[in-house]
mmCIF file of C-alpha atoms and ligand atoms in Angstrom:
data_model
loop_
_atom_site.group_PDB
_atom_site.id
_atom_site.type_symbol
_atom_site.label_atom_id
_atom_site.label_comp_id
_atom_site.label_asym_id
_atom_site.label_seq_id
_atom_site.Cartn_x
_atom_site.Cartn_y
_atom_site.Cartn_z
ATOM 1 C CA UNK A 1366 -34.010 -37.610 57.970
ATOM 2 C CA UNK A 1367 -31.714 -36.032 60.912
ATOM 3 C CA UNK A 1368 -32.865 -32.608 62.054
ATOM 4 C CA UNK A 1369 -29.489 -31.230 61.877
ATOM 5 C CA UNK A 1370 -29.264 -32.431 58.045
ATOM 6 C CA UNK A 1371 -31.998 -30.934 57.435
ATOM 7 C CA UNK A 1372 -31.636 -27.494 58.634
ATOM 8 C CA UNK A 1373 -28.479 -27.557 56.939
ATOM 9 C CA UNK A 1374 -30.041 -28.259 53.465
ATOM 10 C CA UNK A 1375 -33.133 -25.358 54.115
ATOM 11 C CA UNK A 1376 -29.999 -22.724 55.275
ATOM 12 C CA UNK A 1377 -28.210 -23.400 52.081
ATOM 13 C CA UNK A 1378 -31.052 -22.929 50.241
ATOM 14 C CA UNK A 1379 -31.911 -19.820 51.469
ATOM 15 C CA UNK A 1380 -28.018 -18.721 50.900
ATOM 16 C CA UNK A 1381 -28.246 -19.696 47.515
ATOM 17 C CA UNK A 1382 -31.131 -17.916 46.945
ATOM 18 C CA UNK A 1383 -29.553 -14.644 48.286
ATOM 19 C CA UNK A 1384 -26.559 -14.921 46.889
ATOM 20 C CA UNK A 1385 -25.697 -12.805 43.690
ATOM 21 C CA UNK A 1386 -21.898 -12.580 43.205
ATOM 22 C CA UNK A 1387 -19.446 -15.227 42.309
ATOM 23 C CA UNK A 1388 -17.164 -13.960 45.423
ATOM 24 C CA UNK A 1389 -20.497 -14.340 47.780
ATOM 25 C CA UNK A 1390 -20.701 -18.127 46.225
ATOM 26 C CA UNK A 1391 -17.760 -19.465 46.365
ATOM 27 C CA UNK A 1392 -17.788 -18.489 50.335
ATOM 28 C CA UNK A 1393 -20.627 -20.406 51.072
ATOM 29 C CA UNK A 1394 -19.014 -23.203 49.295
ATOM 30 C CA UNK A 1395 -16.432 -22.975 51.326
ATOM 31 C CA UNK A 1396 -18.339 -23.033 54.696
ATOM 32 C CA UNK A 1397 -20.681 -25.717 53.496
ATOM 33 C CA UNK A 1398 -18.121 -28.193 52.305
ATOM 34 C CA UNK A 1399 -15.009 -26.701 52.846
ATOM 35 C CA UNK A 1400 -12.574 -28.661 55.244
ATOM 36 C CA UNK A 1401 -14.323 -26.385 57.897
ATOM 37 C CA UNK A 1402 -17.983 -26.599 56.612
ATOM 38 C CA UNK A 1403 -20.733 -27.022 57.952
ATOM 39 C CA UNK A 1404 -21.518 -30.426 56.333
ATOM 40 C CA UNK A 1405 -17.931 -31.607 56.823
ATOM 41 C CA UNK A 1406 -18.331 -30.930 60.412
ATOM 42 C CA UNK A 1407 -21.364 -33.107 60.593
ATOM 43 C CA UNK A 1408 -18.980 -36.315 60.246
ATOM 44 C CA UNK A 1409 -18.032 -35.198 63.871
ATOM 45 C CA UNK A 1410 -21.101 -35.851 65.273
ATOM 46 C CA UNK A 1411 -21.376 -40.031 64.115
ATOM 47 C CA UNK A 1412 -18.890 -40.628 66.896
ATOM 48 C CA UNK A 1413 -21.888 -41.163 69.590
ATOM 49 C CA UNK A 1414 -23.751 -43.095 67.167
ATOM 50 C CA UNK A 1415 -24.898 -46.848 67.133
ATOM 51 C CA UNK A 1416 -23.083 -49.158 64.446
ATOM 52 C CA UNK A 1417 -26.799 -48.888 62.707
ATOM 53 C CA UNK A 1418 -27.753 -45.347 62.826
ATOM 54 C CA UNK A 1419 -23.986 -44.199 61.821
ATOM 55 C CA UNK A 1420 -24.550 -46.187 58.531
ATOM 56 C CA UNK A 1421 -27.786 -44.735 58.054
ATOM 57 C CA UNK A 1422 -26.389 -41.258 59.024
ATOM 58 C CA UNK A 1423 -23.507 -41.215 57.461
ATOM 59 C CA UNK A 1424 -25.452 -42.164 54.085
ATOM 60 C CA UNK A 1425 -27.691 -39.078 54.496
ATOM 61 C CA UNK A 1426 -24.544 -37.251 55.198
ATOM 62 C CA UNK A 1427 -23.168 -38.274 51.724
ATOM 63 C CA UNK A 1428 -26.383 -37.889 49.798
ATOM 64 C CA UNK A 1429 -26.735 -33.728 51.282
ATOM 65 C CA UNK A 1430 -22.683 -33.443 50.177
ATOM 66 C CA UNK A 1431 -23.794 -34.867 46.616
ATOM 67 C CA UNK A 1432 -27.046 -32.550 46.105
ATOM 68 C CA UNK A 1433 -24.915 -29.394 47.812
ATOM 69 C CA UNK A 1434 -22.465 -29.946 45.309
ATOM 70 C CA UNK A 1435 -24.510 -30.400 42.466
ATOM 71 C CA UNK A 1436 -27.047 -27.471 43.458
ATOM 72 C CA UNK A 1437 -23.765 -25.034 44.263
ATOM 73 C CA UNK A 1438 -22.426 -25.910 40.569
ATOM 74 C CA UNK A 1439 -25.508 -24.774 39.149
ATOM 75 C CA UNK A 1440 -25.618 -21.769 40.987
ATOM 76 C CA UNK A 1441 -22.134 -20.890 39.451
ATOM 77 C CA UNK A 1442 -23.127 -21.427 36.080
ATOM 78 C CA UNK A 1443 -25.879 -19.675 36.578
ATOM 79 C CA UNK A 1444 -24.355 -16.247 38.233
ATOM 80 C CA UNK A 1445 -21.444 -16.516 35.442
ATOM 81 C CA UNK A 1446 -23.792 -16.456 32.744
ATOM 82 C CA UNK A 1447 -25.134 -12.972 34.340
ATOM 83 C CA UNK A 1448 -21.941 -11.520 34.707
ATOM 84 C CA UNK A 1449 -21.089 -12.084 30.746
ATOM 85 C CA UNK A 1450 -24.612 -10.613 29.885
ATOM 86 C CA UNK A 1451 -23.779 -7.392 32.779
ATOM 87 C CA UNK A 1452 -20.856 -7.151 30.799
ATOM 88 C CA UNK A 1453 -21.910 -7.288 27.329
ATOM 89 C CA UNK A 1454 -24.386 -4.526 28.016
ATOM 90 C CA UNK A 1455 -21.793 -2.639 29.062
ATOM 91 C CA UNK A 1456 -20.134 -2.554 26.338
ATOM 92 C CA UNK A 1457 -20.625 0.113 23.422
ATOM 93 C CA UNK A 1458 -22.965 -1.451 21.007
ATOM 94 C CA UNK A 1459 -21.704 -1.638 17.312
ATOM 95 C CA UNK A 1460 -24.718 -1.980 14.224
ATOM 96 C CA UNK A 1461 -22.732 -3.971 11.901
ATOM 97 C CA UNK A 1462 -25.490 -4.180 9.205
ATOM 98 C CA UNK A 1463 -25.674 0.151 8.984
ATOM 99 C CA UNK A 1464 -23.411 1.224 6.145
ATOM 100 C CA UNK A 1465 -20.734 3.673 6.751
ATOM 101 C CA UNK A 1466 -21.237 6.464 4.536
ATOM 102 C CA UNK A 1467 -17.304 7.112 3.127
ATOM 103 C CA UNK A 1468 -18.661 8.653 0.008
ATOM 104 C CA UNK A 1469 -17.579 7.312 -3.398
ATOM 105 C CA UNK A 1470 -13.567 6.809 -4.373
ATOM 106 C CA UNK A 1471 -12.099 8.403 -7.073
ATOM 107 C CA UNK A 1472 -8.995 8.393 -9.094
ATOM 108 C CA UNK A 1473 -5.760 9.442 -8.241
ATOM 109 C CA UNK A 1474 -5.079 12.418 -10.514
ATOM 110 C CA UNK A 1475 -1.880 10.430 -11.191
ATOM 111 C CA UNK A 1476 -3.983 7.588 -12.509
ATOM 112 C CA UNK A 1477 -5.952 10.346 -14.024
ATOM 113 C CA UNK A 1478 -3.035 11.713 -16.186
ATOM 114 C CA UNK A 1479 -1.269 8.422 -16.784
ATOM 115 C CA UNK A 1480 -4.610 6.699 -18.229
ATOM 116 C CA UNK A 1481 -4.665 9.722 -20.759
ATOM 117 C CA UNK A 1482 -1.300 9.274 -22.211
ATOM 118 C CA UNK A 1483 -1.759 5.716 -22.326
ATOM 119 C CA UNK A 1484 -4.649 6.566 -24.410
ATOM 120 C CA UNK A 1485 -2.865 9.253 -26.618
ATOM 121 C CA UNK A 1486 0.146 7.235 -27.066
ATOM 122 C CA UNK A 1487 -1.808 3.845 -28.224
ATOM 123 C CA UNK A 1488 -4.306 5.488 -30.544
ATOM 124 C CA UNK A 1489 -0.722 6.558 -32.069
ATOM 125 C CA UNK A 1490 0.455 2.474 -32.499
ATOM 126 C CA UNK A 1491 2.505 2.258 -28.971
ATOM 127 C CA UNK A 1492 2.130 -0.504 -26.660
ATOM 128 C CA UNK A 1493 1.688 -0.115 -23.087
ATOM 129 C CA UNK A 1494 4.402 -2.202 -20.727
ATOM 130 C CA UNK A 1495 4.253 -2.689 -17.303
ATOM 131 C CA UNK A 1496 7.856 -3.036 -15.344
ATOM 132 C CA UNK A 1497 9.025 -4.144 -11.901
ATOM 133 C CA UNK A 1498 9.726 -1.117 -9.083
ATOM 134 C CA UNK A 1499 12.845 -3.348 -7.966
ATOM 135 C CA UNK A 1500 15.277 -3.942 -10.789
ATOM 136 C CA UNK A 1501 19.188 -4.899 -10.811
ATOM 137 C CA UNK A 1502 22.023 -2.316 -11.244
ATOM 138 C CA UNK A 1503 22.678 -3.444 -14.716
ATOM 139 C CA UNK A 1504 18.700 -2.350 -15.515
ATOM 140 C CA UNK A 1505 19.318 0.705 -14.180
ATOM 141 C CA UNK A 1506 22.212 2.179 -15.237
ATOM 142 C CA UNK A 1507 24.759 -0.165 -16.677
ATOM 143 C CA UNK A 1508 22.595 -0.943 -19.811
ATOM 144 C CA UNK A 1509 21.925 2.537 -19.906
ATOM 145 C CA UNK A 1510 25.758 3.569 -20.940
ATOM 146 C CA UNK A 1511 26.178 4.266 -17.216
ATOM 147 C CA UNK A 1512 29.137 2.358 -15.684
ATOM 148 C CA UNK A 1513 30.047 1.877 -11.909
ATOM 149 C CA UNK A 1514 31.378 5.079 -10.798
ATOM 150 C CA UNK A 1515 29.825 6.885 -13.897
ATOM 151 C CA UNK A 1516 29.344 10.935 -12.170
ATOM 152 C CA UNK A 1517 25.902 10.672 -14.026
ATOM 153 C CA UNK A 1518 24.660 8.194 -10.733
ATOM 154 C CA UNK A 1519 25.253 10.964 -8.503
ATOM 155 C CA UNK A 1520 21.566 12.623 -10.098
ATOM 156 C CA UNK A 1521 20.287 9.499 -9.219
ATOM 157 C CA UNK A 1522 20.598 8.385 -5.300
ATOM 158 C CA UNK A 1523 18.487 5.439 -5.032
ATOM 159 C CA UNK A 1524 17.261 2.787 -2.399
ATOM 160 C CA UNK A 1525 19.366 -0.558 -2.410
ATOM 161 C CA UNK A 1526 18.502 -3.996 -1.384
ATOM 162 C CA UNK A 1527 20.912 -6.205 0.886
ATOM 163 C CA UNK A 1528 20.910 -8.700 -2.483
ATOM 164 C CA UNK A 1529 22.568 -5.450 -4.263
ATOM 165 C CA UNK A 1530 19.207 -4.992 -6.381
ATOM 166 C CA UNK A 1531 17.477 -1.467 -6.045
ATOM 167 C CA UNK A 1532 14.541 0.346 -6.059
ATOM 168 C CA UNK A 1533 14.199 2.263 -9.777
ATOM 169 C CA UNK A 1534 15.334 5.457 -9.843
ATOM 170 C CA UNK A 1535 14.360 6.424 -13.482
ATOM 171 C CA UNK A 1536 12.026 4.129 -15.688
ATOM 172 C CA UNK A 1537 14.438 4.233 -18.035
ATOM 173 C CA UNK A 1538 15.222 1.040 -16.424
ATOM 174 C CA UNK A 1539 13.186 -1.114 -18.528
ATOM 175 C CA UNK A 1540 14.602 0.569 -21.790
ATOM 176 C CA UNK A 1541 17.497 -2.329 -22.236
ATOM 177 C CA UNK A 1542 14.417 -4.837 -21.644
ATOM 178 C CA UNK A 1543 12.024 -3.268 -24.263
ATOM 179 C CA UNK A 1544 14.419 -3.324 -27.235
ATOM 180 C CA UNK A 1545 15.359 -6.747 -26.507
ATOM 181 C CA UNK A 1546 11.622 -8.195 -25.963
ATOM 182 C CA UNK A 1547 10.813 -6.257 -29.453
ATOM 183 C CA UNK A 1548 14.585 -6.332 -31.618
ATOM 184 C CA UNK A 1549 13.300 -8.941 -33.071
ATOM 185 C CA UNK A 1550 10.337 -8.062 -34.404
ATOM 186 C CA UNK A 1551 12.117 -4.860 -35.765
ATOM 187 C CA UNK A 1552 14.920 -6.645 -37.771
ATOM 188 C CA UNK A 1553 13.077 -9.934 -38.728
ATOM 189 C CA UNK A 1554 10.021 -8.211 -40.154
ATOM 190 C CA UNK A 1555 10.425 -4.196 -39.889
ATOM 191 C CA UNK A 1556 7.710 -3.562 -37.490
ATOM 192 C CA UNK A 1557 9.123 -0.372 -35.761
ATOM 193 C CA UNK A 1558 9.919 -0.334 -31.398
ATOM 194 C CA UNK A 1559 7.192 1.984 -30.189
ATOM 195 C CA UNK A 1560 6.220 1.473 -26.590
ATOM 196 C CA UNK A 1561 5.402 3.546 -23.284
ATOM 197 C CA UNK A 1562 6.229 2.478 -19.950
ATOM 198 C CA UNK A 1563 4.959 4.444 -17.276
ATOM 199 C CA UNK A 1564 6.297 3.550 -13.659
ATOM 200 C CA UNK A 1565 6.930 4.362 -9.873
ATOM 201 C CA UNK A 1566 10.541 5.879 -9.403
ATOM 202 C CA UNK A 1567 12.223 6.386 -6.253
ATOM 203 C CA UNK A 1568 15.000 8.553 -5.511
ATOM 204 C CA UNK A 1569 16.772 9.513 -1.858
ATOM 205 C CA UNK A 1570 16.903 13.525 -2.175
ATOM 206 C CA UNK A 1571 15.042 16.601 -0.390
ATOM 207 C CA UNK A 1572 11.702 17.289 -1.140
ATOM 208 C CA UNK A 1573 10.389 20.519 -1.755
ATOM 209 C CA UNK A 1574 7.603 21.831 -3.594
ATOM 210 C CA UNK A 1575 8.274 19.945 -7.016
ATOM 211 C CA UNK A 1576 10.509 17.748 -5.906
ATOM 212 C CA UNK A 1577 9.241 13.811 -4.203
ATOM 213 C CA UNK A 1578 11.533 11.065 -3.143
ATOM 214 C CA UNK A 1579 8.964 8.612 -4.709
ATOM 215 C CA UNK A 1580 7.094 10.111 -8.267
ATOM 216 C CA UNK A 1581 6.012 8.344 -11.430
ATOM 217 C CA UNK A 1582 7.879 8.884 -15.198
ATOM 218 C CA UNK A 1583 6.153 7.422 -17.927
ATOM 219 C CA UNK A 1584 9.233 6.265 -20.650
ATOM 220 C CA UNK A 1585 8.623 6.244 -24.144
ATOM 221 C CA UNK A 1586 10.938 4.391 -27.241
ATOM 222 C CA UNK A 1587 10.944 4.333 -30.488
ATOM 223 C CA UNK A 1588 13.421 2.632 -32.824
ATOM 224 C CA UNK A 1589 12.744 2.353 -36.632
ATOM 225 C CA UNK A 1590 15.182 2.962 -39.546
ATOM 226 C CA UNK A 1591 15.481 7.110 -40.163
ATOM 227 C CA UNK A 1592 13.745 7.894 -36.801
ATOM 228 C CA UNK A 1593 14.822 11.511 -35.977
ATOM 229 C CA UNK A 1594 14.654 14.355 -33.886
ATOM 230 C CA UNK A 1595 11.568 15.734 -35.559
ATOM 231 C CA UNK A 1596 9.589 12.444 -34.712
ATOM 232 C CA UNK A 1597 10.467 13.127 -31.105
ATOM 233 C CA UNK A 1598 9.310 16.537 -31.332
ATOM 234 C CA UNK A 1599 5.972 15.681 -33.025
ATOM 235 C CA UNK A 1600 5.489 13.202 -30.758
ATOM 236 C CA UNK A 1601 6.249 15.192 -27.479
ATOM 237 C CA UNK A 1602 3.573 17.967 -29.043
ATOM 238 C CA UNK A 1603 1.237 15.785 -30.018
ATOM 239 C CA UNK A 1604 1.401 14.120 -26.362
ATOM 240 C CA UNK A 1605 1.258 17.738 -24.615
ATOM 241 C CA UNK A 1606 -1.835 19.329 -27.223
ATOM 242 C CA UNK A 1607 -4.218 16.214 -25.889
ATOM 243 C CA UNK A 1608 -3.336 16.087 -22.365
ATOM 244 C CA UNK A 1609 -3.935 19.949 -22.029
ATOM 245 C CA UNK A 1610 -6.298 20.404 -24.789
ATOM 246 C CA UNK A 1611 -4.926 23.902 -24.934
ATOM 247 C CA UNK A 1612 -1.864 25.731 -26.669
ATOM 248 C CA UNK A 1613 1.204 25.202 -23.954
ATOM 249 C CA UNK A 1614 4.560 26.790 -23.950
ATOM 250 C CA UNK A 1615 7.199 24.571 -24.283
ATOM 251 C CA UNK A 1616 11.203 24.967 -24.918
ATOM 252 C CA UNK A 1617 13.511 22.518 -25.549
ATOM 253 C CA UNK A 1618 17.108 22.857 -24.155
ATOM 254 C CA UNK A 1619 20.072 20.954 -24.506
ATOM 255 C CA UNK A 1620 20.953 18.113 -21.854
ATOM 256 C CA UNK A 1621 23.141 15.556 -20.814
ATOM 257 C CA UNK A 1622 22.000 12.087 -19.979
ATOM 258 C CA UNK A 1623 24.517 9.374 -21.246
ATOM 259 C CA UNK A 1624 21.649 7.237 -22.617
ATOM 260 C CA UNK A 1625 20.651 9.802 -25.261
ATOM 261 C CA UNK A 1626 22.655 11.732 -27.761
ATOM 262 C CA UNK A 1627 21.787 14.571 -28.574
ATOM 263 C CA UNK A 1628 19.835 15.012 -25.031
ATOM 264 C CA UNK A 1629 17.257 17.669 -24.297
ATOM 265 C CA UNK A 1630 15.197 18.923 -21.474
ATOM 266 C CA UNK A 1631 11.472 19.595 -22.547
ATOM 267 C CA UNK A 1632 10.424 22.369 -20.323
ATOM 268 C CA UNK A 1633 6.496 23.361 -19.791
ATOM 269 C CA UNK A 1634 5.946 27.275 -18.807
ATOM 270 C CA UNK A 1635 4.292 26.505 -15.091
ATOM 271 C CA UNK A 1636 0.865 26.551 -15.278
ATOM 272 C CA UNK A 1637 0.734 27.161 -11.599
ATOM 273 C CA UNK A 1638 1.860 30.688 -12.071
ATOM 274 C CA UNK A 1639 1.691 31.398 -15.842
ATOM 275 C CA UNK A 1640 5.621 31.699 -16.103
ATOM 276 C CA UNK A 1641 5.709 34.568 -13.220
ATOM 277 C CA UNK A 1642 7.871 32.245 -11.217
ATOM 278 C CA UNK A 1643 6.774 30.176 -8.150
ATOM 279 C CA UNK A 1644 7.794 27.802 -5.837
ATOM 280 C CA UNK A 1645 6.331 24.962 -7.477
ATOM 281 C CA UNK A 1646 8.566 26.199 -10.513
ATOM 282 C CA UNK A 1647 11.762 27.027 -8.079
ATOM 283 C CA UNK A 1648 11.357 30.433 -9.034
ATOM 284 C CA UNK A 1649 11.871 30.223 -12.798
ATOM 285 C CA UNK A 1650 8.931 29.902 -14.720
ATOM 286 C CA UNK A 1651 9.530 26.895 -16.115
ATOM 287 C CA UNK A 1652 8.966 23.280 -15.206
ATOM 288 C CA UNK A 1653 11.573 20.432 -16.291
ATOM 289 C CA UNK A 1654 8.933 18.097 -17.829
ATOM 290 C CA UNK A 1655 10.108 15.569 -19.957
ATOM 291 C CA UNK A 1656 13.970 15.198 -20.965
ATOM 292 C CA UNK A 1657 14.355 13.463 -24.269
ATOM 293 C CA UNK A 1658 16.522 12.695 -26.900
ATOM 294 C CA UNK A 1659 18.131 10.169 -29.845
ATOM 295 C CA UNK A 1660 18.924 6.786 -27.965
ATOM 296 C CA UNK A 1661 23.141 6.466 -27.692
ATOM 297 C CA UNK A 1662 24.447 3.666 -30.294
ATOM 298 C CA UNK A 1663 25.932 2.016 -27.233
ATOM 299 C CA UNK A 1664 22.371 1.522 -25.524
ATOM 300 C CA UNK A 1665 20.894 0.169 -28.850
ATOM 301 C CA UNK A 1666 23.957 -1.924 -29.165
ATOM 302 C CA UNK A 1667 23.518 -3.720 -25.833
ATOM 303 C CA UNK A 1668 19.727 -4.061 -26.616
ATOM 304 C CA UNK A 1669 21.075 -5.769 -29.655
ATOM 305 C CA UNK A 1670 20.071 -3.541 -32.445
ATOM 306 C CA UNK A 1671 22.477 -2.349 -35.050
ATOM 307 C CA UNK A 1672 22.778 1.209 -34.359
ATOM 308 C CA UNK A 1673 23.762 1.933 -38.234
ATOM 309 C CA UNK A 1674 21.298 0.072 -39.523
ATOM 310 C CA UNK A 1675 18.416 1.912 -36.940
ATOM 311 C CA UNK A 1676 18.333 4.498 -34.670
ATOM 312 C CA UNK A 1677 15.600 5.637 -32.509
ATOM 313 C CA UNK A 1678 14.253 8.389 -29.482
ATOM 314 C CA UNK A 1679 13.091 8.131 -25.792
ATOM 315 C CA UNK A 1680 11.896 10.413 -23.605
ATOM 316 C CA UNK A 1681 11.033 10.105 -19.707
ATOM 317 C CA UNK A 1682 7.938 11.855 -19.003
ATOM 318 C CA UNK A 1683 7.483 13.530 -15.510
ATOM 319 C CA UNK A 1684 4.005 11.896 -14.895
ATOM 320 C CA UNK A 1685 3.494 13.522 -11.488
ATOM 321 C CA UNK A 1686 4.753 17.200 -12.521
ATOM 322 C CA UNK A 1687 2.569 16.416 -15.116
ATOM 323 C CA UNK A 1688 -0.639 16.072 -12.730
ATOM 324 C CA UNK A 1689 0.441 18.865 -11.099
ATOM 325 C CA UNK A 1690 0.661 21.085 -14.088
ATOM 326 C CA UNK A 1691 -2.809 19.443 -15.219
ATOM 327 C CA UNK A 1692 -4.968 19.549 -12.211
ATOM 328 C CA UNK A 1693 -3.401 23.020 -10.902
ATOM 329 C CA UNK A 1694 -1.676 21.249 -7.621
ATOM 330 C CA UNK A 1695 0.945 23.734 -6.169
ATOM 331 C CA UNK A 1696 2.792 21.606 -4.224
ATOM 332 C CA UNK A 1697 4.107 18.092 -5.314
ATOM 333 C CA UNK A 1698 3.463 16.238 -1.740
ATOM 334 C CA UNK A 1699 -0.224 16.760 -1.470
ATOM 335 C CA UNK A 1700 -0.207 13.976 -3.975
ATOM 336 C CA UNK A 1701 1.000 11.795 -1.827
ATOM 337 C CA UNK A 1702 -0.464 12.635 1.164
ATOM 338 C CA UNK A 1703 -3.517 10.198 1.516
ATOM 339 C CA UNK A 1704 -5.458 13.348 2.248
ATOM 340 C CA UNK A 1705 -8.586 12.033 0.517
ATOM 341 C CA UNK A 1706 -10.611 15.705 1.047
ATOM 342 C CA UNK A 1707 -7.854 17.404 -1.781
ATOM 343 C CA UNK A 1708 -7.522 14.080 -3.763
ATOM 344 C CA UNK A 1709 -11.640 13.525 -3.910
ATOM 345 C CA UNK A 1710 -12.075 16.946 -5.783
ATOM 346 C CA UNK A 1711 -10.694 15.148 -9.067
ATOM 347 C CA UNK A 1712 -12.899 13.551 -11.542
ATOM 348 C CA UNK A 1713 -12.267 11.649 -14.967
ATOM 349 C CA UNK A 1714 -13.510 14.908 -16.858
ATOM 350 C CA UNK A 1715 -11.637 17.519 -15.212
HETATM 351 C C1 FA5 B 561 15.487 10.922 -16.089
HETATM 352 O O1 FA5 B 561 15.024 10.264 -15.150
HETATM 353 C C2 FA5 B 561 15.755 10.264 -17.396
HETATM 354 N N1 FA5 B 561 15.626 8.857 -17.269
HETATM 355 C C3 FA5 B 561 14.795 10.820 -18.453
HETATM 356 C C4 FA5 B 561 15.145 10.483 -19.860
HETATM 357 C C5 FA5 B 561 14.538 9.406 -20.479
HETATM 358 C C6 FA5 B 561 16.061 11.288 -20.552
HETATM 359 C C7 FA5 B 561 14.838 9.118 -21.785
HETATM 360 C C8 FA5 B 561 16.346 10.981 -21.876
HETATM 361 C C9 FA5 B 561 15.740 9.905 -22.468
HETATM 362 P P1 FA5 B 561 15.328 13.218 -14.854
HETATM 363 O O2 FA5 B 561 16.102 12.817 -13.673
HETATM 364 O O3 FA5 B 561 15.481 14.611 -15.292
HETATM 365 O O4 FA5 B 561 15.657 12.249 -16.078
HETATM 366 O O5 FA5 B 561 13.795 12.925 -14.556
HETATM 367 C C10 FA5 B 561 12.849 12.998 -15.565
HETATM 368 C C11 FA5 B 561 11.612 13.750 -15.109
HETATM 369 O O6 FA5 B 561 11.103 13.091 -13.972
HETATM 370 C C12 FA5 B 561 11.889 15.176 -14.630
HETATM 371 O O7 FA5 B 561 11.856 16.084 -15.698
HETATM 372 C C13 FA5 B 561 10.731 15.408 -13.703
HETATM 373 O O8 FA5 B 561 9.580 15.759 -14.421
HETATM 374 C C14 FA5 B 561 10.556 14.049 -13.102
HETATM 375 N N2 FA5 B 561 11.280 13.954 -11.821
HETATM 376 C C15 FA5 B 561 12.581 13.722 -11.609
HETATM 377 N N3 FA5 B 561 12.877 13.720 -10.300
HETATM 378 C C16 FA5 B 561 11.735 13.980 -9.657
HETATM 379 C C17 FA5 B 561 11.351 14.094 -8.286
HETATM 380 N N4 FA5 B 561 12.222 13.918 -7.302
HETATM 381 N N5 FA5 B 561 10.058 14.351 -8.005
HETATM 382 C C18 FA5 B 561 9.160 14.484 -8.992
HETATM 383 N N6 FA5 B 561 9.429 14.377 -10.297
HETATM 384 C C19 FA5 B 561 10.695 14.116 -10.623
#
């Protein structure tokens, strides 16, 4: 073999032996076989050779540009498989099979409360509906003796979608809904409306203290021939004696909903404060809890029930006042917060 080949093949050993960078590599590529290189250059040299010896020269030539090639290759994959290991133990190091410790979840106190009044009201014979958070205009107020431009809307900002539907203001919504998935029943074989519907409600207004721009109501109907205000009352005792398990003062006030007439406001003396007056009571004492009252002939009408033939009460429960009054939470927004340290502190037998 020609000298000059091979002291090129022992120098590039020894480079590639040296070499540890990718950078470093790709230079001696270039001055090896480069346009330049070393081994490019030797082509130069078969000028001044015999027919015979530049075959056989030129051959050898070939052969050390195949094996520099080939050898130079595996070099790269060899320093590029040490610069992904360099970099992977640089990098923090994760145990994925050690358990984060995030404690155990608990309830909401909203899911809490709700569960318990789901659990008063059907040991009492009412069912338990579930109803959609978006409903139509006609859901929420039109079926509800609340026409376009009624003033009684103005208590009741809402979210609206593009497609004119909104977000439920009230669960009242699903009150046109109930007495017509249940008229039926009523009329054909006298099996009395009783059912709860509790609910997320939204409303655009200020927050404060007892006041949240999304809350939960939990709705209540019954329709049955001679229903009157004393089986609202009873019921709406009955309701606050189990969640509380205590004696709770209550008063019931006149008020004006155009769904119900008569209408009342159930009022609970704040718990927060004992009736001294607080912010999470504006002040006052008292806590609107639960407005109620004798469903309006024109909302059993479009439910299609014969209002002199039945008549019947609902009442929309304040579920998250409620929770608040239960579980001794001063201000309305922690229970939304996602703060898990004040939300963890509540337990099924609280
Ligand atoms: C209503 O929503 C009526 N649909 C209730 C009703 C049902 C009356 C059936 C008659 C018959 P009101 O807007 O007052 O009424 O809300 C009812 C209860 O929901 C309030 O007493 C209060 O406890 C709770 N509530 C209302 N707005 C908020 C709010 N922004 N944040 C938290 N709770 C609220």
């Amino acid at each position: 073999m020609d000298e000059k080949i091979i002291s090129l093949k022992k120098e590039l050993e020894n480079k590639l032996g040296e070499v540890s960078s990718l950078v470093d590599l790709e230079s001696i590529r270039v001055s090896f076989l480069g346009k330049k290189g070393s081994i490019t250059g030797l082509m130069k040299n078969m000028k001044d050779l015999s027919n015979e010896a530049k075959k056989e020269f030129g051959k050898q030539v070939n052969e050390l540009k195949v094996s520099a090639a080939k050898v130079i290759e595996e070099k790269t994959a060899e320093l590029k498989e040490l610069e992904i290991q360099k970099e992977i133990s640089s990098m923090p190091q994760f145990d994925i099979t050690t358990p984060v410790d995030l404690g155990r979840g608990s309830y909401h106190p909203i899911t809490l409360v709700q569960r318990q009044c789901e659990e008063i009201f059907r040991s009492m014979g009412f069912t338990v509906e579930d109803y959609p958070e978006v409903v139509t205009d006609y859901e929420c107020f039109e079926s509800l003796n609340i026409p376009k431009h009624h003033p009684a809307r103005d208590m009741q900002d809402t979210y609206y979608l593009e497609n004119g539907q909104l977000l439920k203001s009230q669960t009242s919504a699903a009150q046109n809904a109930i007495l017509k998935k249940y008229g039926k029943n009523l009329i054909e074989n006298d099996v009395p409306i009783k059912a709860i519907f509790p609910g997320r409600c939204f409303r655009n207004e200020a927050t404060d203290a007892c006041h949240e721009n999304t809350f939960f109501q939990m709705e209540g109907v019954m329709v049955d021939k001679d229903i009157s205000i004393s089986n609202l009352i009873y019921f709406m005792k009955t309701m606050l004696s189990e969640v509380f398990k205590k004696d709770i003062k209550v008063r019931l006030r006149p008020g004006f909903f155009p769904f119900v007439e008569p209408g009342f406001e159930l009022d609970i003396s704040c718990l927060i404060c004992g009736g001294e007056g607080c912010a999470s009571c504006k002040h006052s004492g008292w806590l609107e809890l639960c407005p109620c009252g004798m469903i309006h002939p024109e909302v059993l009408k479009e439910g299609g029930i014969d209002p002199e033939k039945y008549t019947g009460f609902a009442f929309g429960l304040g579920l998250t006042r409620l929770a608040m009054m239960k579980y001794g939470v001063k201000d309305i927004r922690d229970l939304n917060s996602g703060n898990l340290k004040s939300l963890s502190q509540f337990t099924d037998d609280k």
